mmCIF file of N, CA and C in Angstrom:
data_model
loop_
_atom_site.group_PDB
_atom_site.id
_atom_site.type_symbol
_atom_site.label_atom_id
_atom_site.label_comp_id
_atom_site.label_asym_id
_atom_site.label_seq_id
_atom_site.Cartn_x
_atom_site.Cartn_y
_atom_site.Cartn_z
ATOM 1 N N MET A 1 87.105 35.436 125.716
ATOM 2 C CA MET A 1 85.710 35.485 125.347
ATOM 3 C C MET A 1 84.951 34.466 126.197
ATOM 4 N N PRO A 2 83.809 34.837 126.768
ATOM 5 C CA PRO A 2 83.065 33.905 127.625
ATOM 6 C C PRO A 2 82.410 32.790 126.806
ATOM 7 N N ASP A 3 82.060 31.711 127.487
ATOM 8 C CA ASP A 3 81.338 30.616 126.842
ATOM 9 C C ASP A 3 80.005 31.113 126.299
ATOM 10 N N ASP A 4 79.521 30.455 125.247
ATOM 11 C CA ASP A 4 78.192 30.760 124.725
ATOM 12 C C ASP A 4 77.129 30.348 125.740
ATOM 13 N N VAL A 5 76.010 31.039 125.725
ATOM 14 C CA VAL A 5 74.881 30.757 126.608
ATOM 15 C C VAL A 5 73.751 30.219 125.729
ATOM 16 N N PHE A 6 73.300 28.993 125.994
ATOM 17 C CA PHE A 6 72.269 28.385 125.170
ATOM 18 C C PHE A 6 71.536 27.303 125.951
ATOM 19 N N ALA A 7 70.341 26.973 125.460
ATOM 20 C CA ALA A 7 69.539 25.896 126.039
ATOM 21 C C ALA A 7 68.601 25.370 124.957
ATOM 22 N N ALA A 8 68.155 24.132 125.133
ATOM 23 C CA ALA A 8 67.215 23.522 124.190
ATOM 24 C C ALA A 8 66.142 22.780 124.973
ATOM 25 N N PHE A 9 64.943 22.738 124.387
ATOM 26 C CA PHE A 9 63.790 22.115 125.022
ATOM 27 C C PHE A 9 63.034 21.320 123.966
ATOM 28 N N THR A 10 62.342 20.275 124.399
ATOM 29 C CA THR A 10 61.596 19.451 123.459
ATOM 30 C C THR A 10 60.436 18.756 124.158
ATOM 31 N N ASN A 11 59.494 18.319 123.370
ATOM 32 C CA ASN A 11 58.408 17.462 123.836
ATOM 33 C C ASN A 11 57.842 16.773 122.605
ATOM 34 N N TYR A 12 57.373 15.565 122.759
ATOM 35 C CA TYR A 12 56.825 14.843 121.620
ATOM 36 C C TYR A 12 55.745 13.870 122.088
ATOM 37 N N GLN A 13 54.931 13.448 121.140
ATOM 38 C CA GLN A 13 53.801 12.547 121.375
ATOM 39 C C GLN A 13 52.867 13.090 122.453
ATOM 40 N N MET A 14 52.662 14.392 122.451
ATOM 41 C CA MET A 14 51.778 15.016 123.437
ATOM 42 C C MET A 14 50.463 15.403 122.774
ATOM 43 N N GLN A 15 49.470 15.611 123.601
ATOM 44 C CA GLN A 15 48.183 16.124 123.140
ATOM 45 C C GLN A 15 48.145 17.613 123.446
ATOM 46 N N LEU A 16 47.809 18.410 122.444
ATOM 47 C CA LEU A 16 47.711 19.862 122.621
ATOM 48 C C LEU A 16 46.248 20.263 122.629
ATOM 49 N N SER A 17 45.802 20.849 123.722
ATOM 50 C CA SER A 17 44.424 21.315 123.863
ATOM 51 C C SER A 17 44.366 22.812 123.603
ATOM 52 N N PRO A 18 43.279 23.295 122.981
ATOM 53 C CA PRO A 18 43.169 24.722 122.681
ATOM 54 C C PRO A 18 43.335 25.597 123.924
ATOM 55 N N ASN A 19 44.023 26.717 123.729
ATOM 56 C CA ASN A 19 44.239 27.740 124.751
ATOM 57 C C ASN A 19 44.991 27.234 125.975
ATOM 58 N N THR A 20 46.027 26.438 125.734
ATOM 59 C CA THR A 20 46.872 25.942 126.821
ATOM 60 C C THR A 20 48.335 26.229 126.509
ATOM 61 N N LEU A 21 49.119 26.320 127.569
ATOM 62 C CA LEU A 21 50.564 26.466 127.413
ATOM 63 C C LEU A 21 51.164 25.126 127.001
ATOM 64 N N ILE A 22 52.204 25.179 126.211
ATOM 65 C CA ILE A 22 52.860 23.963 125.726
ATOM 66 C C ILE A 22 53.966 23.567 126.701
ATOM 67 N N PRO A 23 53.902 22.357 127.257
ATOM 68 C CA PRO A 23 54.982 21.906 128.139
ATOM 69 C C PRO A 23 56.228 21.544 127.326
ATOM 70 N N MET A 24 57.394 21.945 127.853
ATOM 71 C CA MET A 24 58.666 21.681 127.179
ATOM 72 C C MET A 24 59.669 21.160 128.202
ATOM 73 N N PHE A 25 60.295 20.046 127.869
ATOM 74 C CA PHE A 25 61.281 19.441 128.755
ATOM 75 C C PHE A 25 62.682 19.862 128.340
ATOM 76 N N PRO A 26 63.538 20.243 129.294
ATOM 77 C CA PRO A 26 64.912 20.615 128.944
ATOM 78 C C PRO A 26 65.647 19.429 128.318
ATOM 79 N N SER A 27 66.307 19.684 127.194
ATOM 80 C CA SER A 27 67.154 18.652 126.589
ATOM 81 C C SER A 27 68.630 19.053 126.646
ATOM 82 N N VAL A 28 68.900 20.358 126.661
ATOM 83 C CA VAL A 28 70.245 20.894 126.902
ATOM 84 C C VAL A 28 70.075 22.023 127.912
ATOM 85 N N ILE A 29 70.713 21.897 129.051
ATOM 86 C CA ILE A 29 70.556 22.859 130.143
ATOM 87 C C ILE A 29 71.632 23.936 130.068
ATOM 88 N N ASP A 30 71.228 25.187 130.283
ATOM 89 C CA ASP A 30 72.169 26.309 130.350
ATOM 90 C C ASP A 30 72.856 26.272 131.711
ATOM 91 N N THR A 31 74.152 26.114 131.722
ATOM 92 C CA THR A 31 74.910 26.022 132.976
ATOM 93 C C THR A 31 75.252 27.389 133.566
ATOM 94 N N THR A 32 74.949 28.476 132.823
ATOM 95 C CA THR A 32 75.295 29.811 133.317
ATOM 96 C C THR A 32 74.187 30.439 134.152
ATOM 97 N N GLY A 33 72.960 29.897 134.088
ATOM 98 C CA GLY A 33 71.838 30.452 134.839
ATOM 99 C C GLY A 33 71.095 31.571 134.129
ATOM 100 N N ASN A 34 71.444 31.869 132.875
ATOM 101 C CA ASN A 34 70.739 32.902 132.122
ATOM 102 C C ASN A 34 69.402 32.423 131.569
ATOM 103 N N ILE A 35 69.312 31.111 131.294
ATOM 104 C CA ILE A 35 68.102 30.505 130.731
ATOM 105 C C ILE A 35 67.719 29.356 131.661
ATOM 106 N N THR A 36 66.627 29.522 132.401
ATOM 107 C CA THR A 36 66.228 28.498 133.375
ATOM 108 C C THR A 36 64.739 28.212 133.248
ATOM 109 N N THR A 37 64.337 27.043 133.720
ATOM 110 C CA THR A 37 62.924 26.712 133.711
ATOM 111 C C THR A 37 62.299 27.068 135.054
ATOM 112 N N THR A 38 61.157 27.735 134.993
ATOM 113 C CA THR A 38 60.371 28.018 136.183
ATOM 114 C C THR A 38 59.500 26.808 136.491
ATOM 115 N N ASP A 39 58.925 26.247 135.427
ATOM 116 C CA ASP A 39 58.168 24.999 135.457
ATOM 117 C C ASP A 39 58.210 24.465 134.028
ATOM 118 N N LEU A 40 57.431 23.455 133.695
ATOM 119 C CA LEU A 40 57.513 22.865 132.357
ATOM 120 C C LEU A 40 56.914 23.732 131.258
ATOM 121 N N THR A 41 56.248 24.839 131.613
ATOM 122 C CA THR A 41 55.651 25.703 130.596
ATOM 123 C C THR A 41 56.243 27.107 130.548
ATOM 124 N N HIS A 42 57.128 27.447 131.478
ATOM 125 C CA HIS A 42 57.719 28.791 131.528
ATOM 126 C C HIS A 42 59.242 28.708 131.592
ATOM 127 N N ILE A 43 59.889 29.555 130.800
ATOM 128 C CA ILE A 43 61.346 29.635 130.772
ATOM 129 C C ILE A 43 61.730 31.059 131.168
ATOM 130 N N SER A 44 62.583 31.195 132.163
ATOM 131 C CA SER A 44 63.047 32.504 132.629
ATOM 132 C C SER A 44 64.318 32.894 131.888
ATOM 133 N N LEU A 45 64.341 34.132 131.404
ATOM 134 C CA LEU A 45 65.501 34.669 130.693
ATOM 135 C C LEU A 45 65.992 35.916 131.419
ATOM 136 N N THR A 46 67.293 36.018 131.615
ATOM 137 C CA THR A 46 67.849 37.242 132.171
ATOM 138 C C THR A 46 67.803 38.326 131.092
ATOM 139 N N ALA A 47 68.040 39.564 131.467
ATOM 140 C CA ALA A 47 68.029 40.660 130.498
ATOM 141 C C ALA A 47 69.070 40.418 129.415
ATOM 142 N N GLY A 48 68.749 40.803 128.199
ATOM 143 C CA GLY A 48 69.671 40.652 127.079
ATOM 144 C C GLY A 48 68.936 40.354 125.787
ATOM 145 N N TYR A 49 69.700 40.041 124.756
ATOM 146 C CA TYR A 49 69.161 39.676 123.447
ATOM 147 C C TYR A 49 69.297 38.173 123.261
ATOM 148 N N TYR A 50 68.269 37.554 122.674
ATOM 149 C CA TYR A 50 68.247 36.111 122.476
ATOM 150 C C TYR A 50 67.790 35.788 121.055
ATOM 151 N N LEU A 51 68.427 34.805 120.445
ATOM 152 C CA LEU A 51 67.947 34.223 119.205
ATOM 153 C C LEU A 51 67.142 32.991 119.595
ATOM 154 N N ILE A 52 65.884 32.965 119.189
ATOM 155 C CA ILE A 52 64.993 31.866 119.559
ATOM 156 C C ILE A 52 64.445 31.233 118.289
ATOM 157 N N SER A 53 64.513 29.917 118.223
ATOM 158 C CA SER A 53 63.867 29.187 117.137
ATOM 159 C C SER A 53 62.961 28.139 117.758
ATOM 160 N N TYR A 54 61.782 27.973 117.159
ATOM 161 C CA TYR A 54 60.885 26.937 117.642
ATOM 162 C C TYR A 54 60.125 26.324 116.470
ATOM 163 N N GLU A 55 59.737 25.075 116.659
ATOM 164 C CA GLU A 55 59.034 24.313 115.643
ATOM 165 C C GLU A 55 57.969 23.495 116.335
ATOM 166 N N VAL A 56 56.789 23.417 115.739
ATOM 167 C CA VAL A 56 55.670 22.678 116.328
ATOM 168 C C VAL A 56 54.957 21.911 115.225
ATOM 169 N N SER A 57 54.507 20.699 115.540
ATOM 170 C CA SER A 57 53.669 19.945 114.622
ATOM 171 C C SER A 57 52.629 19.161 115.407
ATOM 172 N N VAL A 58 51.464 18.940 114.795
ATOM 173 C CA VAL A 58 50.375 18.151 115.393
ATOM 174 C C VAL A 58 49.644 17.404 114.280
ATOM 175 N N LEU A 59 48.894 16.390 114.674
ATOM 176 C CA LEU A 59 47.991 15.683 113.775
ATOM 177 C C LEU A 59 46.562 15.992 114.192
ATOM 178 N N PHE A 60 45.672 16.143 113.198
ATOM 179 C CA PHE A 60 44.261 16.411 113.465
ATOM 180 C C PHE A 60 43.403 15.293 112.890
ATOM 181 N N ASN A 61 42.328 14.950 113.590
ATOM 182 C CA ASN A 61 41.380 13.959 113.082
ATOM 183 C C ASN A 61 40.454 14.549 112.023
ATOM 184 N N ALA A 62 40.230 15.861 112.082
ATOM 185 C CA ALA A 62 39.348 16.552 111.143
ATOM 186 C C ALA A 62 40.006 17.867 110.727
ATOM 187 N N ALA A 63 39.398 18.562 109.785
ATOM 188 C CA ALA A 63 39.930 19.850 109.335
ATOM 189 C C ALA A 63 39.978 20.829 110.518
ATOM 190 N N ASN A 64 41.115 21.466 110.721
ATOM 191 C CA ASN A 64 41.325 22.378 111.846
ATOM 192 C C ASN A 64 42.443 23.349 111.515
ATOM 193 N N TYR A 65 42.756 24.200 112.489
ATOM 194 C CA TYR A 65 43.930 25.056 112.361
ATOM 195 C C TYR A 65 44.759 24.961 113.637
ATOM 196 N N MET A 66 46.025 25.291 113.505
ATOM 197 C CA MET A 66 46.957 25.330 114.629
ATOM 198 C C MET A 66 47.538 26.737 114.688
ATOM 199 N N GLN A 67 47.546 27.332 115.873
ATOM 200 C CA GLN A 67 48.261 28.588 116.085
ATOM 201 C C GLN A 67 49.070 28.446 117.362
ATOM 202 N N VAL A 68 50.344 28.785 117.285
ATOM 203 C CA VAL A 68 51.236 28.755 118.448
ATOM 204 C C VAL A 68 51.845 30.145 118.568
ATOM 205 N N THR A 69 51.679 30.735 119.767
ATOM 206 C CA THR A 69 52.078 32.123 119.975
ATOM 207 C C THR A 69 53.059 32.233 121.138
ATOM 208 N N PRO A 70 54.202 32.886 120.907
ATOM 209 C CA PRO A 70 55.136 33.112 122.013
ATOM 210 C C PRO A 70 54.668 34.256 122.919
ATOM 211 N N TYR A 71 55.029 34.146 124.184
ATOM 212 C CA TYR A 71 54.738 35.170 125.189
ATOM 213 C C TYR A 71 56.052 35.550 125.849
ATOM 214 N N TYR A 72 56.336 36.851 125.886
ATOM 215 C CA TYR A 72 57.529 37.361 126.580
ATOM 216 C C TYR A 72 57.372 38.859 126.766
ATOM 217 N N ASN A 73 58.164 39.436 127.642
ATOM 218 C CA ASN A 73 58.087 40.868 127.974
ATOM 219 C C ASN A 73 56.659 41.276 128.327
ATOM 220 N N GLY A 74 55.929 40.362 128.984
ATOM 221 C CA GLY A 74 54.593 40.673 129.471
ATOM 222 C C GLY A 74 53.487 40.695 128.439
ATOM 223 N N ALA A 75 53.732 40.164 127.231
ATOM 224 C CA ALA A 75 52.702 40.197 126.195
ATOM 225 C C ALA A 75 52.840 39.031 125.225
ATOM 226 N N GLN A 76 51.725 38.686 124.568
ATOM 227 C CA GLN A 76 51.771 37.729 123.472
ATOM 228 C C GLN A 76 52.313 38.432 122.242
ATOM 229 N N HIS A 77 52.986 37.676 121.383
ATOM 230 C CA HIS A 77 53.585 38.265 120.188
ATOM 231 C C HIS A 77 53.087 37.529 118.952
ATOM 232 N N LEU A 78 51.936 38.007 118.427
ATOM 233 C CA LEU A 78 51.345 37.391 117.240
ATOM 234 C C LEU A 78 52.251 37.514 116.019
ATOM 235 N N GLU A 79 53.083 38.551 115.988
ATOM 236 C CA GLU A 79 53.945 38.764 114.823
ATOM 237 C C GLU A 79 54.985 37.655 114.654
ATOM 238 N N THR A 80 55.224 36.872 115.687
ATOM 239 C CA THR A 80 56.184 35.765 115.582
ATOM 240 C C THR A 80 55.510 34.421 115.874
ATOM 241 N N SER A 81 54.178 34.376 115.705
ATOM 242 C CA SER A 81 53.462 33.119 115.951
ATOM 243 C C SER A 81 53.476 32.257 114.691
ATOM 244 N N ILE A 82 53.093 31.015 114.876
ATOM 245 C CA ILE A 82 52.970 30.062 113.777
ATOM 246 C C ILE A 82 51.477 29.828 113.548
ATOM 247 N N TYR A 83 51.056 29.856 112.289
ATOM 248 C CA TYR A 83 49.670 29.552 111.952
ATOM 249 C C TYR A 83 49.675 28.578 110.783
ATOM 250 N N PHE A 84 48.834 27.541 110.880
ATOM 251 C CA PHE A 84 48.728 26.551 109.809
ATOM 252 C C PHE A 84 47.309 26.007 109.829
ATOM 253 N N ALA A 85 46.640 26.022 108.688
ATOM 254 C CA ALA A 85 45.286 25.477 108.581
ATOM 255 C C ALA A 85 45.287 24.333 107.578
ATOM 256 N N ASN A 86 44.425 23.356 107.843
ATOM 257 C CA ASN A 86 44.268 22.267 106.882
ATOM 258 C C ASN A 86 42.787 21.988 106.696
ATOM 259 N N SER A 87 42.436 21.444 105.549
ATOM 260 C CA SER A 87 41.029 21.228 105.236
ATOM 261 C C SER A 87 40.669 19.762 105.079
ATOM 262 N N ALA A 88 41.604 18.879 105.325
ATOM 263 C CA ALA A 88 41.347 17.445 105.148
ATOM 264 C C ALA A 88 41.422 16.713 106.476
ATOM 265 N N PRO A 89 40.538 15.752 106.695
ATOM 266 C CA PRO A 89 40.640 14.949 107.915
ATOM 267 C C PRO A 89 41.932 14.127 107.918
ATOM 268 N N GLY A 90 42.478 13.916 109.108
ATOM 269 C CA GLY A 90 43.700 13.121 109.225
ATOM 270 C C GLY A 90 44.938 13.835 108.735
ATOM 271 N N SER A 91 44.916 15.160 108.716
ATOM 272 C CA SER A 91 46.056 15.944 108.227
ATOM 273 C C SER A 91 46.983 16.348 109.361
ATOM 274 N N SER A 92 48.174 16.721 108.973
ATOM 275 C CA SER A 92 49.118 17.273 109.943
ATOM 276 C C SER A 92 49.213 18.778 109.740
ATOM 277 N N ALA A 93 49.609 19.460 110.794
ATOM 278 C CA ALA A 93 49.860 20.894 110.739
ATOM 279 C C ALA A 93 51.232 21.119 111.353
ATOM 280 N N CYS A 94 52.017 21.986 110.750
ATOM 281 C CA CYS A 94 53.356 22.224 111.285
ATOM 282 C C CYS A 94 53.813 23.623 110.918
ATOM 283 N N GLY A 95 54.835 24.069 111.607
ATOM 284 C CA GLY A 95 55.411 25.363 111.309
ATOM 285 C C GLY A 95 56.617 25.625 112.184
ATOM 286 N N SER A 96 57.392 26.624 111.784
ATOM 287 C CA SER A 96 58.567 27.005 112.566
ATOM 288 C C SER A 96 58.741 28.516 112.476
ATOM 289 N N ALA A 97 59.457 29.059 113.451
ATOM 290 C CA ALA A 97 59.693 30.503 113.484
ATOM 291 C C ALA A 97 61.038 30.785 114.146
ATOM 292 N N PHE A 98 61.621 31.895 113.757
ATOM 293 C CA PHE A 98 62.834 32.427 114.374
ATOM 294 C C PHE A 98 62.541 33.858 114.793
ATOM 295 N N LEU A 99 63.099 34.270 115.924
ATOM 296 C CA LEU A 99 62.932 35.649 116.347
ATOM 297 C C LEU A 99 64.125 36.069 117.187
ATOM 298 N N ILE A 100 64.383 37.359 117.216
ATOM 299 C CA ILE A 100 65.353 37.920 118.149
ATOM 300 C C ILE A 100 64.549 38.630 119.216
ATOM 301 N N LEU A 101 64.705 38.166 120.432
ATOM 302 C CA LEU A 101 63.972 38.692 121.584
ATOM 303 C C LEU A 101 64.876 39.669 122.323
ATOM 304 N N ASN A 102 64.409 40.894 122.491
ATOM 305 C CA ASN A 102 65.108 41.889 123.293
ATOM 306 C C ASN A 102 64.428 41.928 124.658
ATOM 307 N N ALA A 103 65.112 41.457 125.673
ATOM 308 C CA ALA A 103 64.586 41.486 127.040
ATOM 309 C C ALA A 103 65.309 42.593 127.800
ATOM 310 N N PRO A 104 64.719 43.802 127.918
ATOM 311 C CA PRO A 104 65.372 44.877 128.648
ATOM 312 C C PRO A 104 65.469 44.595 130.144
ATOM 313 N N ALA A 105 64.641 43.665 130.617
ATOM 314 C CA ALA A 105 64.645 43.216 132.015
ATOM 315 C C ALA A 105 64.391 41.714 131.988
ATOM 316 N N PRO A 106 64.633 41.014 133.090
ATOM 317 C CA PRO A 106 64.319 39.580 133.100
ATOM 318 C C PRO A 106 62.871 39.349 132.662
ATOM 319 N N THR A 107 62.656 38.263 131.911
ATOM 320 C CA THR A 107 61.322 37.975 131.385
ATOM 321 C C THR A 107 61.068 36.472 131.380
ATOM 322 N N GLU A 108 59.800 36.103 131.315
ATOM 323 C CA GLU A 108 59.421 34.706 131.160
ATOM 324 C C GLU A 108 58.969 34.487 129.733
ATOM 325 N N PHE A 109 59.369 33.344 129.167
ATOM 326 C CA PHE A 109 59.014 32.961 127.804
ATOM 327 C C PHE A 109 58.142 31.722 127.872
ATOM 328 N N SER A 110 57.084 31.703 127.070
ATOM 329 C CA SER A 110 56.244 30.507 126.967
ATOM 330 C C SER A 110 55.625 30.461 125.576
ATOM 331 N N LEU A 111 55.086 29.300 125.219
ATOM 332 C CA LEU A 111 54.378 29.105 123.963
ATOM 333 C C LEU A 111 52.958 28.656 124.279
ATOM 334 N N THR A 112 51.969 29.271 123.626
ATOM 335 C CA THR A 112 50.568 28.917 123.822
ATOM 336 C C THR A 112 50.012 28.306 122.545
ATOM 337 N N TYR A 113 49.335 27.167 122.688
ATOM 338 C CA TYR A 113 48.633 26.541 121.575
ATOM 339 C C TYR A 113 47.194 27.035 121.608
ATOM 340 N N SER A 114 46.732 27.629 120.512
ATOM 341 C CA SER A 114 45.352 28.108 120.460
ATOM 342 C C SER A 114 44.695 27.660 119.160
ATOM 343 N N GLY A 115 44.847 26.388 118.854
ATOM 344 C CA GLY A 115 44.215 25.835 117.672
ATOM 345 C C GLY A 115 42.725 25.661 117.857
ATOM 346 N N SER A 116 42.052 25.221 116.793
ATOM 347 C CA SER A 116 40.601 25.081 116.823
ATOM 348 C C SER A 116 40.135 23.764 117.422
ATOM 349 N N ALA A 117 41.041 22.838 117.648
ATOM 350 C CA ALA A 117 40.677 21.526 118.207
ATOM 351 C C ALA A 117 41.905 20.909 118.857
ATOM 352 N N VAL A 118 41.690 19.821 119.545
ATOM 353 C CA VAL A 118 42.800 19.084 120.150
ATOM 354 C C VAL A 118 43.690 18.537 119.044
ATOM 355 N N GLY A 119 44.974 18.738 119.185
ATOM 356 C CA GLY A 119 45.951 18.160 118.272
ATOM 357 C C GLY A 119 46.597 16.961 118.951
ATOM 358 N N ARG A 120 46.757 15.874 118.219
ATOM 359 C CA ARG A 120 47.373 14.682 118.807
ATOM 360 C C ARG A 120 48.766 14.497 118.222
ATOM 361 N N GLU A 121 49.548 13.674 118.902
ATOM 362 C CA GLU A 121 50.934 13.409 118.481
ATOM 363 C C GLU A 121 51.713 14.708 118.293
ATOM 364 N N GLY A 122 51.455 15.674 119.176
ATOM 365 C CA GLY A 122 52.136 16.952 119.090
ATOM 366 C C GLY A 122 53.625 16.826 119.368
ATOM 367 N N GLN A 123 54.386 17.696 118.743
ATOM 368 C CA GLN A 123 55.836 17.698 118.902
ATOM 369 C C GLN A 123 56.316 19.142 118.862
ATOM 370 N N VAL A 124 57.245 19.489 119.759
ATOM 371 C CA VAL A 124 57.803 20.841 119.788
ATOM 372 C C VAL A 124 59.301 20.755 120.059
ATOM 373 N N THR A 125 60.055 21.612 119.390
ATOM 374 C CA THR A 125 61.466 21.820 119.715
ATOM 375 C C THR A 125 61.680 23.325 119.852
ATOM 376 N N LEU A 126 62.506 23.706 120.806
ATOM 377 C CA LEU A 126 62.783 25.109 121.094
ATOM 378 C C LEU A 126 64.266 25.246 121.394
ATOM 379 N N THR A 127 64.921 26.181 120.724
ATOM 380 C CA THR A 127 66.336 26.450 120.964
ATOM 381 C C THR A 127 66.492 27.931 121.283
ATOM 382 N N ILE A 128 67.242 28.222 122.352
ATOM 383 C CA ILE A 128 67.467 29.600 122.778
ATOM 384 C C ILE A 128 68.972 29.843 122.880
ATOM 385 N N LEU A 129 69.436 30.895 122.241
ATOM 386 C CA LEU A 129 70.848 31.286 122.264
ATOM 387 C C LEU A 129 70.927 32.736 122.690
ATOM 388 N N LYS A 130 71.644 33.030 123.775
ATOM 389 C CA LYS A 130 71.825 34.418 124.209
ATOM 390 C C LYS A 130 72.917 35.043 123.347
ATOM 391 N N LEU A 131 72.600 36.207 122.779
ATOM 392 C CA LEU A 131 73.513 36.901 121.877
ATOM 393 C C LEU A 131 74.430 37.841 122.644
ATOM 394 N N ARG A 132 75.638 37.967 122.181
ATOM 395 C CA ARG A 132 76.594 38.907 122.793
ATOM 396 C C ARG A 132 76.408 40.256 122.135
ATOM 397 N N ARG A 133 76.273 41.286 122.954
ATOM 398 C CA ARG A 133 76.139 42.641 122.427
ATOM 399 C C ARG A 133 76.688 43.602 123.459
ATOM 400 N N SER A 134 77.574 44.471 123.031
ATOM 401 C CA SER A 134 78.148 45.428 123.984
ATOM 402 C C SER A 134 77.501 46.782 123.848
#
């Protein structure tokens, strides 16, 4: 049986501006070449099935909302996005999601922050595991 294919990415204490891609730094590198970084905001995946989990949190100075949306297979996927709204100043917003991504061809994966205001002390973790399927 071949080795598992996986990678992990993280970033913390960052500022998230509305309608921007979230930068993620590799924390565990895939040695097989199936999961690679194109740059700090794009991850290249070879064709196949992937289990992806991600978590995001931010702090807001005023009442706002946070939305984080994954992009893959040439489109945004609102059905697997994270949405969190708060109504108090100085609140935090957070959320997590899991999805199985079917990439019939190589694809790029990214996360977009589209909240209503700048989020401070942002933190993101992303784990990608390529699934075996015959």
